[in-house]
Amino acid sequence: MEITFRESPFTKVLTQPGLTKEPATAEFNQYEIAFDVLPYPEVEKQIQKSDYRLEMTVSKKPALSGGVLVVFDVVGESYSVFITNKETISEVFAVQRGESQATIPSGRLVKGAVPYNKPWSWHVDPEDIQMAEITIELCDGTPSHVEADLDYWVNTVQRFCPWRARITKIDDFR
């Protein structure tokens, strides 16, 4: 697909991962593209190659404000947390400057995908997160561990505190 954005042409390849219940998504700059290729045959006619239609929705990603977006790497897996807790924001910058040993993010898990934490179907509460020097082992893991057993993590463990998390990026939206 060719997209013209601010008078400049861009090529964006959209790939649908086979038959799915939900539309596939792709990102372009500040926009999210949701698309689905659907059969569209005439009544009582066998579906031909030309009998498909593309349904597409383009929406602007909601702007984040009043906090910082922190990307963590946990042994090769990334996850992102939007933090609005002022004390934790200060702690994150102290870790980045090498002034704090509180390198373990410990936050309350919430079911539900958010645009900034793809591909995960969960996120961390922006207010209920702290940086810690030590936490209990129960909440240590990787983003894929949380995803694989989400009900257990949200309902039983309740917090995610990966011991090997490292800050890789901070975007300030204050």
Short mmCIF file of N, CA and C in Angstrom, two decimals, residues 29-136:
data_model
loop_
_atom_site.label_atom_id
_atom_site.label_comp_id
_atom_site.label_asym_id
_atom_site.label_seq_id
_atom_site.Cartn_x
_atom_site.Cartn_y
_atom_site.Cartn_z
N ASN A 29 3.68 5.88 11.74
CA ASN A 29 3.87 7.13 12.48
C ASN A 29 2.98 7.15 13.70
N GLN A 30 2.06 8.11 13.82
CA GLN A 30 1.21 8.20 15.00
C GLN A 30 -0.15 7.54 14.76
N TYR A 31 -0.24 6.69 13.75
CA TYR A 31 -1.52 6.10 13.39
C TYR A 31 -1.49 4.59 13.52
N GLU A 32 -2.66 4.04 13.82
CA GLU A 32 -2.82 2.59 13.84
C GLU A 32 -3.76 2.21 12.71
N ILE A 33 -3.37 1.23 11.93
CA ILE A 33 -4.17 0.76 10.80
C ILE A 33 -4.70 -0.61 11.17
N ALA A 34 -6.02 -0.74 11.22
CA ALA A 34 -6.66 -2.04 11.45
C ALA A 34 -7.26 -2.46 10.12
N PHE A 35 -6.98 -3.70 9.70
CA PHE A 35 -7.48 -4.11 8.39
C PHE A 35 -7.86 -5.58 8.39
N ASP A 36 -8.73 -5.92 7.48
CA ASP A 36 -9.20 -7.29 7.32
C ASP A 36 -9.52 -7.50 5.85
N VAL A 37 -9.14 -8.64 5.31
CA VAL A 37 -9.49 -9.01 3.95
C VAL A 37 -10.61 -10.03 4.07
N LEU A 38 -11.76 -9.69 3.49
CA LEU A 38 -12.96 -10.53 3.65
C LEU A 38 -13.48 -11.00 2.30
N PRO A 39 -14.04 -12.22 2.26
CA PRO A 39 -14.68 -12.67 1.02
C PRO A 39 -15.90 -11.79 0.75
N TYR A 40 -16.13 -11.49 -0.51
CA TYR A 40 -17.24 -10.64 -0.89
C TYR A 40 -17.85 -11.16 -2.19
N PRO A 41 -18.36 -12.39 -2.15
CA PRO A 41 -18.89 -12.98 -3.40
C PRO A 41 -20.30 -12.48 -3.71
N GLU A 42 -20.64 -12.64 -4.96
CA GLU A 42 -22.03 -12.38 -5.34
C GLU A 42 -22.88 -13.53 -4.81
N VAL A 43 -24.16 -13.28 -4.61
CA VAL A 43 -25.07 -14.29 -4.08
C VAL A 43 -25.07 -15.51 -5.00
N GLU A 44 -24.99 -16.69 -4.39
CA GLU A 44 -25.03 -17.99 -5.07
C GLU A 44 -23.93 -18.14 -6.12
N LYS A 45 -22.78 -17.52 -5.88
CA LYS A 45 -21.65 -17.62 -6.80
C LYS A 45 -20.44 -18.07 -6.00
N GLN A 46 -19.65 -18.95 -6.58
CA GLN A 46 -18.44 -19.42 -5.91
C GLN A 46 -17.43 -18.26 -5.80
N ILE A 47 -16.71 -18.23 -4.68
CA ILE A 47 -15.76 -17.13 -4.46
C ILE A 47 -14.60 -17.23 -5.45
N GLN A 48 -14.31 -16.12 -6.11
CA GLN A 48 -13.19 -16.00 -7.03
C GLN A 48 -12.10 -15.14 -6.37
N LYS A 49 -10.90 -15.14 -6.95
CA LYS A 49 -9.81 -14.32 -6.41
C LYS A 49 -10.20 -12.85 -6.31
N SER A 50 -10.97 -12.39 -7.26
CA SER A 50 -11.34 -10.98 -7.29
C SER A 50 -12.49 -10.64 -6.35
N ASP A 51 -13.04 -11.64 -5.67
CA ASP A 51 -14.21 -11.43 -4.81
C ASP A 51 -13.84 -11.17 -3.35
N TYR A 52 -12.81 -10.41 -3.13
CA TYR A 52 -12.41 -10.06 -1.77
C TYR A 52 -12.38 -8.54 -1.65
N ARG A 53 -12.62 -8.08 -0.44
CA ARG A 53 -12.54 -6.64 -0.22
C ARG A 53 -11.66 -6.38 1.00
N LEU A 54 -11.07 -5.23 1.01
CA LEU A 54 -10.22 -4.81 2.12
C LEU A 54 -11.01 -3.83 2.96
N GLU A 55 -11.21 -4.17 4.24
CA GLU A 55 -11.83 -3.24 5.18
C GLU A 55 -10.71 -2.67 6.02
N MET A 56 -10.64 -1.34 6.09
CA MET A 56 -9.53 -0.72 6.78
C MET A 56 -10.03 0.46 7.62
N THR A 57 -9.47 0.58 8.82
CA THR A 57 -9.74 1.72 9.69
C THR A 57 -8.40 2.31 10.09
N VAL A 58 -8.27 3.60 9.91
CA VAL A 58 -7.05 4.29 10.31
C VAL A 58 -7.43 5.24 11.45
N SER A 59 -6.75 5.09 12.58
CA SER A 59 -7.05 5.95 13.71
C SER A 59 -5.75 6.48 14.32
N LYS A 60 -5.84 7.68 14.82
CA LYS A 60 -4.67 8.28 15.46
C LYS A 60 -4.51 7.68 16.84
N LYS A 61 -3.29 7.31 17.17
CA LYS A 61 -3.02 6.75 18.49
C LYS A 61 -3.28 7.83 19.54
N PRO A 62 -3.88 7.43 20.66
CA PRO A 62 -4.11 8.43 21.70
C PRO A 62 -2.79 8.97 22.23
N ALA A 63 -2.76 10.26 22.41
CA ALA A 63 -1.54 10.89 22.91
C ALA A 63 -1.41 10.64 24.41
N LEU A 64 -0.22 10.31 24.83
CA LEU A 64 0.05 10.14 26.26
C LEU A 64 0.39 11.50 26.84
N SER A 65 -0.04 11.74 28.07
CA SER A 65 0.33 12.99 28.72
C SER A 65 0.33 12.80 30.23
N GLY A 66 1.14 13.61 30.89
CA GLY A 66 1.18 13.59 32.34
C GLY A 66 2.05 12.51 32.95
N GLY A 67 2.99 11.98 32.18
CA GLY A 67 3.85 10.93 32.72
C GLY A 67 5.01 10.62 31.79
N VAL A 68 5.67 9.50 32.05
CA VAL A 68 6.77 9.05 31.20
C VAL A 68 6.49 7.63 30.72
N LEU A 69 6.89 7.35 29.50
CA LEU A 69 6.77 6.02 28.93
C LEU A 69 8.15 5.37 29.02
N VAL A 70 8.23 4.28 29.76
CA VAL A 70 9.51 3.60 29.98
C VAL A 70 9.47 2.24 29.31
N VAL A 71 10.47 1.95 28.49
CA VAL A 71 10.60 0.65 27.85
C VAL A 71 11.65 -0.14 28.62
N PHE A 72 11.27 -1.35 29.02
CA PHE A 72 12.17 -2.25 29.74
C PHE A 72 12.50 -3.45 28.86
N ASP A 73 13.74 -3.91 28.95
CA ASP A 73 14.14 -5.17 28.33
C ASP A 73 14.32 -6.19 29.45
N VAL A 74 13.71 -7.36 29.25
CA VAL A 74 13.84 -8.45 30.21
C VAL A 74 14.34 -9.66 29.42
N VAL A 75 15.62 -9.93 29.50
CA VAL A 75 16.28 -11.03 28.78
C VAL A 75 15.78 -11.16 27.34
N GLY A 76 15.82 -10.05 26.60
CA GLY A 76 15.47 -10.08 25.19
C GLY A 76 14.01 -9.82 24.87
N GLU A 77 13.16 -9.67 25.87
CA GLU A 77 11.76 -9.34 25.65
C GLU A 77 11.51 -7.92 26.16
N SER A 78 10.72 -7.15 25.42
CA SER A 78 10.42 -5.78 25.81
C SER A 78 9.00 -5.65 26.31
N TYR A 79 8.82 -4.73 27.23
CA TYR A 79 7.48 -4.29 27.60
C TYR A 79 7.60 -2.83 28.00
N SER A 80 6.48 -2.12 27.90
CA SER A 80 6.48 -0.69 28.17
C SER A 80 5.48 -0.36 29.27
N VAL A 81 5.84 0.63 30.08
CA VAL A 81 4.98 1.08 31.17
C VAL A 81 4.86 2.59 31.07
N PHE A 82 3.62 3.09 31.08
CA PHE A 82 3.40 4.52 31.19
C PHE A 82 3.27 4.82 32.68
N ILE A 83 4.12 5.68 33.19
CA ILE A 83 4.18 5.96 34.63
C ILE A 83 3.72 7.39 34.89
N THR A 84 2.70 7.52 35.76
CA THR A 84 2.21 8.84 36.15
C THR A 84 2.52 9.15 37.61
N ASN A 85 2.98 8.16 38.36
CA ASN A 85 3.34 8.31 39.77
C ASN A 85 4.62 9.16 39.85
N LYS A 86 4.51 10.37 40.41
CA LYS A 86 5.63 11.31 40.41
C LYS A 86 6.88 10.78 41.11
N GLU A 87 6.69 10.09 42.22
CA GLU A 87 7.84 9.53 42.94
C GLU A 87 8.56 8.49 42.08
N THR A 88 7.79 7.64 41.41
CA THR A 88 8.39 6.61 40.57
C THR A 88 9.09 7.22 39.36
N ILE A 89 8.51 8.29 38.81
CA ILE A 89 9.16 8.98 37.69
C ILE A 89 10.55 9.47 38.13
N SER A 90 10.64 10.04 39.31
CA SER A 90 11.94 10.49 39.83
C SER A 90 12.89 9.31 40.00
N GLU A 91 12.37 8.18 40.50
CA GLU A 91 13.20 6.98 40.69
C GLU A 91 13.73 6.46 39.35
N VAL A 92 12.89 6.48 38.32
CA VAL A 92 13.31 5.99 36.99
C VAL A 92 14.47 6.83 36.46
N PHE A 93 14.36 8.15 36.58
CA PHE A 93 15.45 9.00 36.10
C PHE A 93 16.71 8.83 36.95
N ALA A 94 16.56 8.57 38.24
CA ALA A 94 17.72 8.30 39.11
C ALA A 94 18.43 7.02 38.67
N VAL A 95 17.65 5.99 38.32
CA VAL A 95 18.25 4.74 37.81
C VAL A 95 18.99 5.03 36.52
N GLN A 96 18.37 5.79 35.62
CA GLN A 96 18.99 6.10 34.34
C GLN A 96 20.32 6.85 34.53
N ARG A 97 20.38 7.72 35.52
CA ARG A 97 21.61 8.48 35.79
C ARG A 97 22.65 7.68 36.57
N GLY A 98 22.29 6.46 37.00
CA GLY A 98 23.21 5.65 37.79
C GLY A 98 23.26 6.04 39.25
N GLU A 99 22.26 6.77 39.73
CA GLU A 99 22.23 7.26 41.11
C GLU A 99 21.38 6.40 42.03
N SER A 100 20.82 5.31 41.52
CA SER A 100 19.96 4.46 42.34
C SER A 100 20.18 3.00 42.00
N GLN A 101 20.09 2.16 43.02
CA GLN A 101 20.18 0.71 42.83
C GLN A 101 18.79 0.09 42.72
N ALA A 102 17.75 0.91 42.79
CA ALA A 102 16.37 0.41 42.70
C ALA A 102 16.02 0.20 41.22
N THR A 103 16.53 -0.89 40.66
CA THR A 103 16.40 -1.14 39.22
C THR A 103 15.25 -2.06 38.84
N ILE A 104 14.53 -2.60 39.83
CA ILE A 104 13.46 -3.56 39.54
C ILE A 104 12.11 -2.83 39.51
N PRO A 105 11.45 -2.79 38.34
CA PRO A 105 10.11 -2.21 38.31
C PRO A 105 9.13 -3.19 38.94
N SER A 106 8.29 -2.70 39.85
CA SER A 106 7.30 -3.55 40.50
C SER A 106 5.95 -2.85 40.38
N GLY A 107 5.09 -3.40 39.50
CA GLY A 107 3.82 -2.75 39.24
C GLY A 107 2.65 -3.70 39.26
N ARG A 108 1.46 -3.14 39.57
CA ARG A 108 0.23 -3.94 39.59
C ARG A 108 -0.20 -4.22 38.16
N LEU A 109 -0.45 -5.51 37.89
CA LEU A 109 -0.86 -5.94 36.56
C LEU A 109 -2.34 -5.67 36.33
N VAL A 110 -2.66 -5.28 35.10
CA VAL A 110 -4.03 -5.00 34.69
C VAL A 110 -4.28 -5.72 33.37
N LYS A 111 -5.39 -6.46 33.28
CA LYS A 111 -5.77 -7.09 32.01
C LYS A 111 -6.18 -6.01 31.03
N GLY A 112 -5.83 -6.21 29.77
CA GLY A 112 -6.23 -5.29 28.72
C GLY A 112 -5.03 -4.72 28.00
N ALA A 113 -5.09 -4.80 26.68
CA ALA A 113 -4.01 -4.26 25.85
C ALA A 113 -4.08 -2.74 25.83
N VAL A 114 -2.93 -2.12 25.73
CA VAL A 114 -2.82 -0.68 25.53
C VAL A 114 -1.87 -0.47 24.35
N PRO A 115 -2.06 0.61 23.59
CA PRO A 115 -1.25 0.79 22.37
C PRO A 115 0.25 0.81 22.60
N TYR A 116 0.70 1.29 23.74
CA TYR A 116 2.14 1.42 23.97
C TYR A 116 2.80 0.14 24.47
N ASN A 117 2.04 -0.91 24.78
CA ASN A 117 2.64 -2.14 25.32
C ASN A 117 2.35 -3.35 24.43
N LYS A 118 2.46 -3.14 23.13
CA LYS A 118 2.23 -4.26 22.20
C LYS A 118 3.44 -5.17 22.22
N PRO A 119 3.30 -6.44 22.07
CA PRO A 119 2.12 -7.20 21.65
C PRO A 119 1.32 -7.75 22.82
N TRP A 120 1.56 -7.30 24.03
CA TRP A 120 0.99 -7.92 25.22
C TRP A 120 -0.47 -7.52 25.45
N SER A 121 -1.26 -8.43 26.02
CA SER A 121 -2.69 -8.18 26.29
C SER A 121 -2.90 -7.73 27.74
N TRP A 122 -1.91 -7.13 28.32
CA TRP A 122 -1.93 -6.65 29.70
C TRP A 122 -1.07 -5.38 29.77
N HIS A 123 -1.20 -4.68 30.88
CA HIS A 123 -0.34 -3.53 31.12
C HIS A 123 -0.17 -3.35 32.63
N VAL A 124 0.70 -2.45 33.00
CA VAL A 124 0.95 -2.15 34.40
C VAL A 124 0.22 -0.84 34.73
N ASP A 125 -0.42 -0.81 35.90
CA ASP A 125 -1.14 0.39 36.36
C ASP A 125 -0.16 1.57 36.42
N PRO A 126 -0.44 2.67 35.72
CA PRO A 126 0.48 3.81 35.68
C PRO A 126 0.77 4.45 37.03
N GLU A 127 -0.15 4.34 37.99
CA GLU A 127 0.04 4.93 39.31
C GLU A 127 0.64 3.94 40.31
N ASP A 128 0.34 2.65 40.13
CA ASP A 128 0.75 1.64 41.11
C ASP A 128 1.99 0.90 40.63
N ILE A 129 3.08 1.64 40.52
CA ILE A 129 4.37 1.06 40.14
C ILE A 129 5.46 1.77 40.93
N GLN A 130 6.43 1.00 41.39
CA GLN A 130 7.58 1.54 42.11
C GLN A 130 8.84 0.89 41.53
N MET A 131 9.96 1.52 41.79
CA MET A 131 11.25 0.93 41.47
C MET A 131 11.80 0.40 42.78
N ALA A 132 12.26 -0.86 42.78
CA ALA A 132 12.70 -1.51 44.01
C ALA A 132 14.12 -2.07 43.85
N GLU A 133 14.80 -2.21 44.97
CA GLU A 133 16.12 -2.86 44.98
C GLU A 133 15.97 -4.37 45.10
N ILE A 134 14.91 -4.82 45.78
CA ILE A 134 14.67 -6.24 45.97
C ILE A 134 13.16 -6.46 46.06
N THR A 135 12.70 -7.61 45.54
CA THR A 135 11.28 -7.98 45.61
C THR A 135 11.19 -9.48 45.84
N ILE A 136 9.98 -9.96 46.12
CA ILE A 136 9.81 -11.40 46.28
C ILE A 136 9.94 -12.08 44.92
#
